[in-house]
Amino acid sequence: MDFKQATDILLEYGVTLPEIAEALGIAAQTARQARLDPSTEGFRRPPAEWREALAVLAEEKSQRAAADLEGLVFLLRAPDVPDFDFEHEGRRFHASCAAGTGLHQPPTWSVTVDGKPSSISFRGRYDDERAEVQERIIRLWEASPRLT
């Protein structure tokens, strides 16, 4: 595989020429010239270690893409998490869950107590069971004297 073939594949998968140049430690224009046919007047040889630099770049991009795609699959399959109410020691709690704002952002639980906003808020997981969330809310409530 030559430099042009390798960079064609990277470009096809959304890696930009400036990213390729940065990985190689050269200017974008030099990377463009290294992609030219060797018989062309403006051709420049790629750096000696181009194979390893591009392999590292491809590996980084593939790991990032895999993680992003796994996160997307998880979010698409995650059920809507319903709000719920419960009582504890004569107080009425209402727990609501807001989805994370990005692929790697967990959902956030917020709580009202007796119809009033509280400072109980925490990040959870999409697969948290209702009982687990309720137990965590009670622990946070009991551990926070300013809330009682």
Coordinates of N, CA, C and O in Angstrom, one line a residue:
M1 N 0.9 -1.2 0.0 CA 0.0 0.0 0.0 C 0.9 1.2 0.0 O 1.8 1.3 0.8
D2 N 0.6 2.2 -0.9 CA 1.3 3.4 -0.9 C 0.6 4.5 -0.1 O -0.5 4.3 0.4
F3 N 1.3 5.7 0.0 CA 0.8 6.8 0.8 C -0.6 7.2 0.3 O -1.5 7.5 1.1
K4 N -0.7 7.4 -1.0 CA -2.0 7.8 -1.5 C -3.1 6.9 -1.2 O -4.2 7.3 -0.8
Q5 N -2.9 5.6 -1.4 CA -3.9 4.6 -1.1 C -4.4 4.7 0.4 O -5.6 4.6 0.7
A6 N -3.4 4.8 1.2 CA -3.7 4.8 2.7 C -4.5 6.1 3.0 O -5.5 6.0 3.8
T7 N -4.1 7.2 2.5 CA -4.8 8.5 2.8 C -6.1 8.5 2.1 O -7.1 9.1 2.6
D8 N -6.3 7.9 0.9 CA -7.6 7.8 0.3 C -8.6 7.1 1.2 O -9.7 7.6 1.4
I9 N -8.2 6.0 1.9 CA -9.0 5.3 2.8 C -9.4 6.2 4.0 O -10.6 6.2 4.4
L10 N -8.4 6.8 4.5 CA -8.7 7.7 5.7 C -9.6 8.8 5.3 O -10.6 9.1 6.1
L11 N -9.4 9.4 4.2 CA -10.3 10.5 3.7 C -11.7 10.0 3.5 O -12.7 10.7 3.8
E12 N -11.8 8.8 3.0 CA -13.1 8.2 2.7 C -13.9 8.0 4.0 O -15.1 8.1 4.0
Y13 N -13.2 7.8 5.1 CA -13.9 7.6 6.4 C -13.9 8.9 7.2 O -14.2 8.9 8.4
G14 N -13.8 10.0 6.6 CA -14.0 11.3 7.2 C -12.8 11.9 7.9 O -12.9 13.0 8.6
V15 N -11.6 11.3 7.8 CA -10.4 12.0 8.4 C -10.0 13.1 7.4 O -10.0 12.9 6.2
T16 N -9.7 14.2 7.9 CA -9.4 15.4 7.1 C -7.9 15.4 6.7 O -7.1 14.8 7.5
L17 N -7.6 16.1 5.7 CA -6.2 16.2 5.3 C -5.4 17.0 6.4 O -4.3 16.6 6.7
P18 N -6.0 18.0 7.0 CA -5.2 18.7 8.1 C -5.0 17.7 9.3 O -3.9 17.7 9.9
E19 N -5.9 16.8 9.6 CA -5.7 15.8 10.6 C -4.5 14.8 10.2 O -3.7 14.5 11.1
I20 N -4.5 14.4 9.0 CA -3.5 13.6 8.5 C -2.1 14.3 8.6 O -1.1 13.7 9.1
A21 N -2.1 15.5 8.1 CA -0.8 16.3 8.2 C -0.4 16.4 9.6 O 0.8 16.3 9.9
E22 N -1.3 16.7 10.5 CA -0.9 16.9 12.0 C -0.3 15.6 12.5 O 0.7 15.6 13.2
A23 N -0.9 14.4 12.2 CA -0.4 13.1 12.6 C 1.0 12.9 12.1 O 1.8 12.2 12.7
L24 N 1.3 13.4 10.9 CA 2.6 13.2 10.3 C 3.6 14.3 10.7 O 4.8 14.1 10.4
G25 N 3.1 15.3 11.3 CA 4.0 16.4 11.7 C 4.4 17.3 10.5 O 5.6 17.8 10.5
I26 N 3.6 17.4 9.5 CA 3.9 18.2 8.3 C 2.8 19.1 8.0 O 1.7 19.0 8.6
A27 N 3.0 20.1 7.1 CA 1.9 21.0 6.7 C 0.9 20.3 5.8 O 1.3 19.3 5.1
A28 N -0.3 20.8 5.8 CA -1.4 20.2 5.0 C -1.0 20.2 3.5 O -1.2 19.3 2.8
Q29 N -0.3 21.3 3.1 CA 0.1 21.4 1.7 C 1.1 20.3 1.3 O 1.1 19.7 0.3
T30 N 2.0 20.0 2.3 CA 3.0 18.9 2.0 C 2.3 17.6 1.9 O 2.7 16.8 1.1
A31 N 1.3 17.4 2.8 CA 0.5 16.1 2.7 C -0.2 16.0 1.3 O -0.2 15.0 0.7
R32 N -0.8 17.2 0.9 CA -1.4 17.2 -0.5 C -0.4 16.8 -1.6 O -0.7 16.0 -2.5
Q33 N 0.8 17.3 -1.5 CA 1.8 17.1 -2.5 C 2.3 15.6 -2.4 O 2.6 15.0 -3.4
A34 N 2.3 15.1 -1.2 CA 2.7 13.7 -1.1 C 1.7 12.7 -1.7 O 2.0 11.6 -2.0
R35 N 0.5 13.2 -1.8 CA -0.6 12.4 -2.4 C -0.5 12.4 -4.0 O -1.2 11.6 -4.6
L36 N 0.2 13.3 -4.5 CA 0.3 13.4 -6.0 C 1.1 12.2 -6.6 O 1.8 11.5 -5.9
D37 N 0.9 12.0 -7.8 CA 1.6 10.9 -8.6 C 3.1 11.3 -8.5 O 3.5 12.5 -8.7
P38 N 4.0 10.3 -8.2 CA 5.4 10.6 -8.0 C 6.0 11.3 -9.3 O 7.1 11.9 -9.2
S39 N 5.5 11.1 -10.4 CA 6.0 11.7 -11.6 C 5.6 13.1 -11.8 O 6.1 13.8 -12.7
T40 N 4.7 13.6 -11.0 CA 4.2 15.0 -11.1 C 5.3 15.9 -10.5 O 6.0 15.6 -9.5
E41 N 5.4 17.1 -11.1 CA 6.4 18.1 -10.7 C 6.3 18.5 -9.3 O 7.3 18.6 -8.6
G42 N 5.1 18.7 -8.7 CA 4.9 19.1 -7.3 C 5.0 18.0 -6.3 O 4.8 18.3 -5.1
F43 N 5.3 16.8 -6.7 CA 5.3 15.7 -5.7 C 6.3 15.9 -4.7 O 7.5 16.3 -4.9
R44 N 6.0 15.6 -3.4 CA 6.9 15.5 -2.3 C 6.8 14.2 -1.6 O 5.7 13.6 -1.5
R45 N 7.9 13.6 -1.2 CA 7.9 12.3 -0.5 C 7.2 12.5 0.8 O 7.5 13.5 1.5
P46 N 6.4 11.5 1.3 CA 5.9 11.6 2.6 C 7.0 11.3 3.6 O 8.1 10.8 3.3
P47 N 6.8 11.7 4.9 CA 7.8 11.4 5.9 C 8.1 9.9 6.0 O 7.3 9.1 5.7
A48 N 9.3 9.6 6.4 CA 9.8 8.3 6.4 C 8.9 7.4 7.3 O 8.7 6.2 7.0
E49 N 8.4 7.9 8.4 CA 7.6 7.0 9.3 C 6.1 7.2 9.1 O 5.3 7.0 10.0
W50 N 5.7 7.5 7.8 CA 4.3 7.7 7.5 C 3.4 6.5 7.8 O 2.2 6.7 8.3
R51 N 3.8 5.3 7.6 CA 3.0 4.1 7.8 C 2.6 4.0 9.3 O 1.4 3.8 9.6
E52 N 3.5 4.2 10.2 CA 3.2 4.1 11.6 C 2.3 5.2 12.1 O 1.3 5.0 12.8
A53 N 2.6 6.4 11.6 CA 1.8 7.6 12.0 C 0.4 7.4 11.5 O -0.6 7.7 12.3
L54 N 0.2 7.0 10.3 CA -1.2 6.8 9.8 C -1.9 5.6 10.5 O -3.1 5.6 10.7
A55 N -1.1 4.6 10.8 CA -1.7 3.4 11.5 C -2.2 3.9 12.9 O -3.4 3.5 13.3
V56 N -1.5 4.7 13.6 CA -1.9 5.3 14.9 C -3.2 6.1 14.7 O -4.1 6.0 15.5
L57 N -3.2 7.0 13.7 CA -4.3 7.8 13.4 C -5.5 7.0 13.1 O -6.6 7.2 13.7
A58 N -5.4 6.0 12.3 CA -6.5 5.1 11.9 C -7.0 4.4 13.2 O -8.3 4.2 13.4
E59 N -6.1 3.9 14.0 CA -6.5 3.2 15.2 C -7.3 4.1 16.2 O -8.4 3.7 16.7
E60 N -6.8 5.4 16.3 CA -7.5 6.3 17.2 C -8.9 6.6 16.7 O -9.9 6.6 17.4
K61 N -9.0 6.9 15.4 CA -10.3 7.2 14.8 C -11.3 6.0 14.9 O -12.4 6.2 15.1
S62 N -10.8 4.8 14.6 CA -11.6 3.6 14.7 C -12.1 3.4 16.1 O -13.3 3.0 16.3
Q63 N -11.3 3.6 17.1 CA -11.7 3.4 18.5 C -12.8 4.4 18.9 O -13.8 4.1 19.5
R64 N -12.5 5.7 18.5 CA -13.5 6.7 18.8 C -14.8 6.5 18.1 O -15.9 6.6 18.7
A65 N -14.8 6.1 16.8 CA -16.0 5.8 16.1 C -16.7 4.6 16.7 O -18.0 4.6 16.8
A66 N -16.0 3.6 17.1 CA -16.7 2.4 17.7 C -17.4 2.8 19.0 O -18.5 2.4 19.2
A67 N -16.7 3.6 19.8 CA -17.3 4.0 21.1 C -18.5 4.9 20.8 O -19.6 4.7 21.5
D68 N -18.4 5.8 19.9 CA -19.6 6.7 19.5 C -20.7 5.8 19.0 O -21.9 6.1 19.4
L69 N -20.5 4.9 18.1 CA -21.5 4.1 17.6 C -22.1 3.2 18.6 O -23.4 3.0 18.6
E70 N -21.3 2.6 19.5 CA -21.9 1.8 20.6 C -22.8 2.7 21.5 O -23.8 2.2 21.9
G71 N -22.4 3.9 21.8 CA -23.2 4.8 22.6 C -24.5 5.1 21.9 O -25.6 5.2 22.5
L72 N -24.4 5.3 20.6 CA -25.6 5.6 19.8 C -26.6 4.4 19.8 O -27.8 4.6 20.1
V73 N -26.1 3.2 19.6 CA -26.9 2.0 19.7 C -27.6 1.9 21.1 O -28.8 1.6 21.2
F74 N -26.8 2.1 22.1 CA -27.4 2.1 23.5 C -28.5 3.1 23.7 O -29.6 2.8 24.2
L75 N -28.3 4.3 23.2 CA -29.3 5.4 23.4 C -30.5 5.1 22.6 O -31.6 5.3 23.0
L76 N -30.3 4.5 21.4 CA -31.5 4.2 20.5 C -32.3 3.0 21.1 O -33.5 3.0 21.0
R77 N -31.7 2.2 21.9 CA -32.4 1.0 22.4 C -32.8 1.3 23.9 O -33.5 0.5 24.4
A78 N -32.3 2.3 24.5 CA -32.6 2.6 25.9 C -34.1 3.0 26.0 O -34.6 3.8 25.2
P79 N -34.8 2.4 26.9 CA -36.2 2.7 27.1 C -36.4 4.1 27.7 O -35.5 4.6 28.4
D80 N -37.5 4.7 27.4 CA -37.8 5.9 28.1 C -38.0 5.6 29.6 O -38.6 4.6 29.9
V81 N -37.3 6.4 30.4 CA -37.4 6.1 31.8 C -38.5 7.0 32.4 O -38.4 8.2 32.4
P82 N -39.5 6.3 32.9 CA -40.7 7.0 33.5 C -40.4 7.7 34.8 O -39.6 7.2 35.6
D83 N -41.0 8.8 35.1 CA -41.0 9.4 36.4 C -41.7 8.5 37.3 O -42.5 7.7 36.9
F84 N -41.4 8.7 38.6 CA -42.2 7.9 39.6 C -42.2 8.6 40.9 O -41.4 9.5 41.2
D85 N -43.2 8.3 41.7 CA -43.5 8.9 43.0 C -43.4 7.8 44.1 O -43.6 6.6 43.8
F86 N -42.9 8.2 45.3 CA -42.9 7.3 46.4 C -43.0 8.1 47.7 O -42.7 9.3 47.7
E87 N -43.3 7.5 48.8 CA -43.3 8.1 50.1 C -42.3 7.5 51.0 O -42.0 6.3 50.9
H88 N -41.7 8.4 51.8 CA -40.7 7.9 52.8 C -40.8 8.8 54.0 O -40.7 10.0 53.9
E89 N -41.0 8.2 55.2 CA -41.2 8.9 56.4 C -42.1 10.1 56.3 O -41.8 11.2 56.8
G90 N -43.3 9.9 55.7 CA -44.3 10.9 55.6 C -44.1 12.0 54.6 O -44.8 12.9 54.5
R91 N -43.0 11.9 53.8 CA -42.7 12.8 52.8 C -43.0 12.2 51.4 O -42.8 11.0 51.2
R92 N -43.5 13.0 50.5 CA -43.8 12.5 49.1 C -42.7 13.0 48.2 O -42.3 14.2 48.1
F93 N -42.0 12.0 47.5 CA -40.9 12.2 46.6 C -41.4 12.0 45.2 O -42.2 11.1 44.9
H94 N -40.9 12.8 44.3 CA -41.2 12.7 42.9 C -39.8 12.7 42.2 O -39.1 13.6 42.3
A95 N -39.5 11.6 41.5 CA -38.2 11.4 40.8 C -38.5 11.5 39.3 O -39.4 10.8 38.8
S96 N -37.7 12.3 38.6 CA -37.8 12.4 37.2 C -36.4 12.3 36.6 O -35.4 12.7 37.2
C97 N -36.4 11.7 35.4 CA -35.2 11.4 34.7 C -35.1 12.2 33.4 O -36.0 12.1 32.6
A98 N -34.0 12.8 33.2 CA -33.7 13.5 31.9 C -32.6 12.8 31.2 O -31.6 12.5 31.8
A99 N -32.8 12.5 29.9 CA -31.8 11.8 29.2 C -30.5 12.6 29.1 O -30.5 13.9 29.1
G100 N -29.4 11.9 29.0 CA -28.1 12.6 28.8 C -28.1 13.4 27.5 O -28.9 13.1 26.5
T101 N -27.3 14.4 27.4 CA -27.3 15.3 26.2 C -26.4 14.8 25.1 O -26.4 15.3 24.0
G102 N -25.6 13.8 25.4 CA -24.6 13.3 24.3 C -24.5 11.8 24.4 O -25.1 11.2 25.3
L103 N -23.7 11.3 23.5 CA -23.6 9.9 23.5 C -23.0 9.2 24.7 O -23.3 8.1 25.1
H104 N -22.2 10.0 25.4 CA -21.5 9.4 26.6 C -22.0 10.1 27.9 O -21.4 10.0 28.9
Q105 N -23.2 10.7 27.8 CA -23.7 11.4 29.0 C -24.8 10.6 29.6 O -25.8 10.2 28.9
P106 N -24.6 10.2 30.9 CA -25.7 9.4 31.5 C -26.9 10.3 31.8 O -26.8 11.5 31.8
P107 N -28.0 9.6 32.1 CA -29.2 10.3 32.4 C -29.1 11.0 33.8 O -28.3 10.6 34.6
T108 N -29.8 12.1 34.1 CA -29.8 12.8 35.3 C -31.1 12.7 36.0 O -32.1 13.0 35.4
W109 N -31.1 12.2 37.3 CA -32.3 12.2 38.1 C -32.4 13.4 38.9 O -31.4 13.9 39.5
S110 N -33.6 14.0 39.0 CA -33.8 15.1 39.9 C -35.1 14.8 40.7 O -35.9 14.0 40.3
V111 N -35.2 15.4 41.9 CA -36.2 15.0 42.8 C -36.9 16.3 43.4 O -36.2 17.3 43.7
T112 N -38.2 16.2 43.5 CA -38.9 17.1 44.3 C -39.4 16.4 45.6 O -39.7 15.2 45.6
V113 N -39.5 17.2 46.7 CA -40.0 16.6 47.9 C -41.2 17.5 48.4 O -41.0 18.7 48.5
D114 N -42.3 16.8 48.6 CA -43.5 17.5 49.0 C -43.9 18.6 48.0 O -44.3 19.7 48.4
G115 N -43.6 18.3 46.7 CA -44.0 19.3 45.7 C -43.0 20.5 45.5 O -43.2 21.4 44.7
K116 N -41.9 20.5 46.3 CA -40.9 21.6 46.2 C -39.6 21.0 45.6 O -39.2 19.9 46.0
P117 N -38.9 21.8 44.8 CA -37.6 21.4 44.3 C -36.7 21.1 45.5 O -36.7 21.7 46.5
S118 N -35.8 20.1 45.3 CA -34.8 19.8 46.2 C -33.5 19.9 45.5 O -33.4 20.0 44.3
S119 N -32.4 19.8 46.3 CA -31.1 19.8 45.7 C -30.6 18.3 45.4 O -29.5 18.1 45.1
I120 N -31.5 17.4 45.5 CA -31.2 16.0 45.2 C -31.2 15.9 43.7 O -32.2 16.0 43.0
S121 N -30.0 15.6 43.2 CA -29.8 15.4 41.7 C -28.6 14.5 41.5 O -27.6 14.7 42.2
F122 N -28.7 13.6 40.7 CA -27.5 12.7 40.5 C -27.6 12.1 39.1 O -28.6 12.0 38.5
R123 N -26.4 11.6 38.6 CA -26.3 10.9 37.4 C -26.6 9.4 37.6 O -26.1 8.9 38.6
G124 N -27.3 8.8 36.7 CA -27.6 7.4 36.9 C -27.1 6.6 35.6 O -26.3 7.1 34.9
R125 N -27.8 5.5 35.4 CA -27.6 4.7 34.3 C -28.9 4.4 33.7 O -29.9 4.4 34.4
Y126 N -29.0 4.2 32.4 CA -30.2 3.9 31.7 C -30.9 2.6 32.2 O -32.1 2.4 32.2
D127 N -30.0 1.7 32.7 CA -30.6 0.4 33.2 C -30.8 0.3 34.7 O -31.0 -0.7 35.2
D128 N -30.7 1.5 35.4 CA -31.0 1.5 36.8 C -32.4 1.0 37.1 O -33.4 1.4 36.4
E129 N -32.6 0.2 38.0 CA -33.9 -0.3 38.5 C -34.5 0.8 39.3 O -33.8 1.5 40.1
R130 N -35.8 0.9 39.3 CA -36.6 1.9 40.1 C -36.2 1.8 41.6 O -35.9 2.8 42.3
A131 N -36.1 0.5 42.1 CA -35.8 0.4 43.5 C -34.4 0.9 43.8 O -34.2 1.5 44.9
E132 N -33.4 0.7 42.9 CA -32.1 1.3 43.1 C -32.1 2.8 43.2 O -31.4 3.4 44.0
V133 N -32.8 3.4 42.3 CA -32.9 4.9 42.3 C -33.6 5.4 43.5 O -33.1 6.3 44.2
Q134 N -34.7 4.7 44.0 CA -35.4 5.1 45.2 C -34.4 5.0 46.4 O -34.4 5.9 47.2
E135 N -33.7 3.9 46.5 CA -32.7 3.7 47.6 C -31.7 4.9 47.6 O -31.3 5.4 48.6
R136 N -31.2 5.2 46.4 CA -30.2 6.2 46.3 C -30.8 7.6 46.8 O -30.1 8.4 47.5
I137 N -32.0 7.9 46.3 CA -32.6 9.1 46.7 C -32.8 9.2 48.3 O -32.5 10.2 48.9
I138 N -33.2 8.1 48.9 CA -33.4 8.1 50.3 C -32.1 8.3 51.0 O -31.9 9.0 52.0
R139 N -31.0 7.6 50.5 CA -29.7 7.8 51.1 C -29.2 9.2 51.0 O -28.7 9.8 52.0
L140 N -29.4 9.9 49.9 CA -29.0 11.3 49.7 C -29.9 12.2 50.6 O -29.4 13.1 51.2
W141 N -31.2 11.9 50.7 CA -32.0 12.7 51.6 C -31.6 12.6 53.0 O -31.5 13.6 53.7
E142 N -31.3 11.4 53.5 CA -31.0 11.2 54.9 C -29.6 11.7 55.2 O -29.3 12.1 56.3
A143 N -28.7 11.8 54.2 CA -27.3 12.2 54.4 C -27.2 13.7 54.3 O -26.1 14.3 54.6
S144 N -28.3 14.4 53.9 CA -28.2 15.9 53.7 C -29.1 16.6 54.8 O -30.3 16.8 54.6
P145 N -28.5 17.0 55.9 CA -29.3 17.6 56.9 C -30.0 18.9 56.5 O -31.1 19.2 56.9
R146 N -29.4 19.6 55.5 CA -30.1 20.8 55.1 C -31.4 20.5 54.3 O -32.2 21.4 54.1
L147 N -31.6 19.3 53.9 CA -32.8 18.9 53.2 C -33.9 18.5 54.1 O -35.1 18.5 53.6
T148 N -33.6 18.1 55.3 CA -34.7 17.5 56.1 C -35.4 18.6 56.9 O -35.1 19.7 57.0

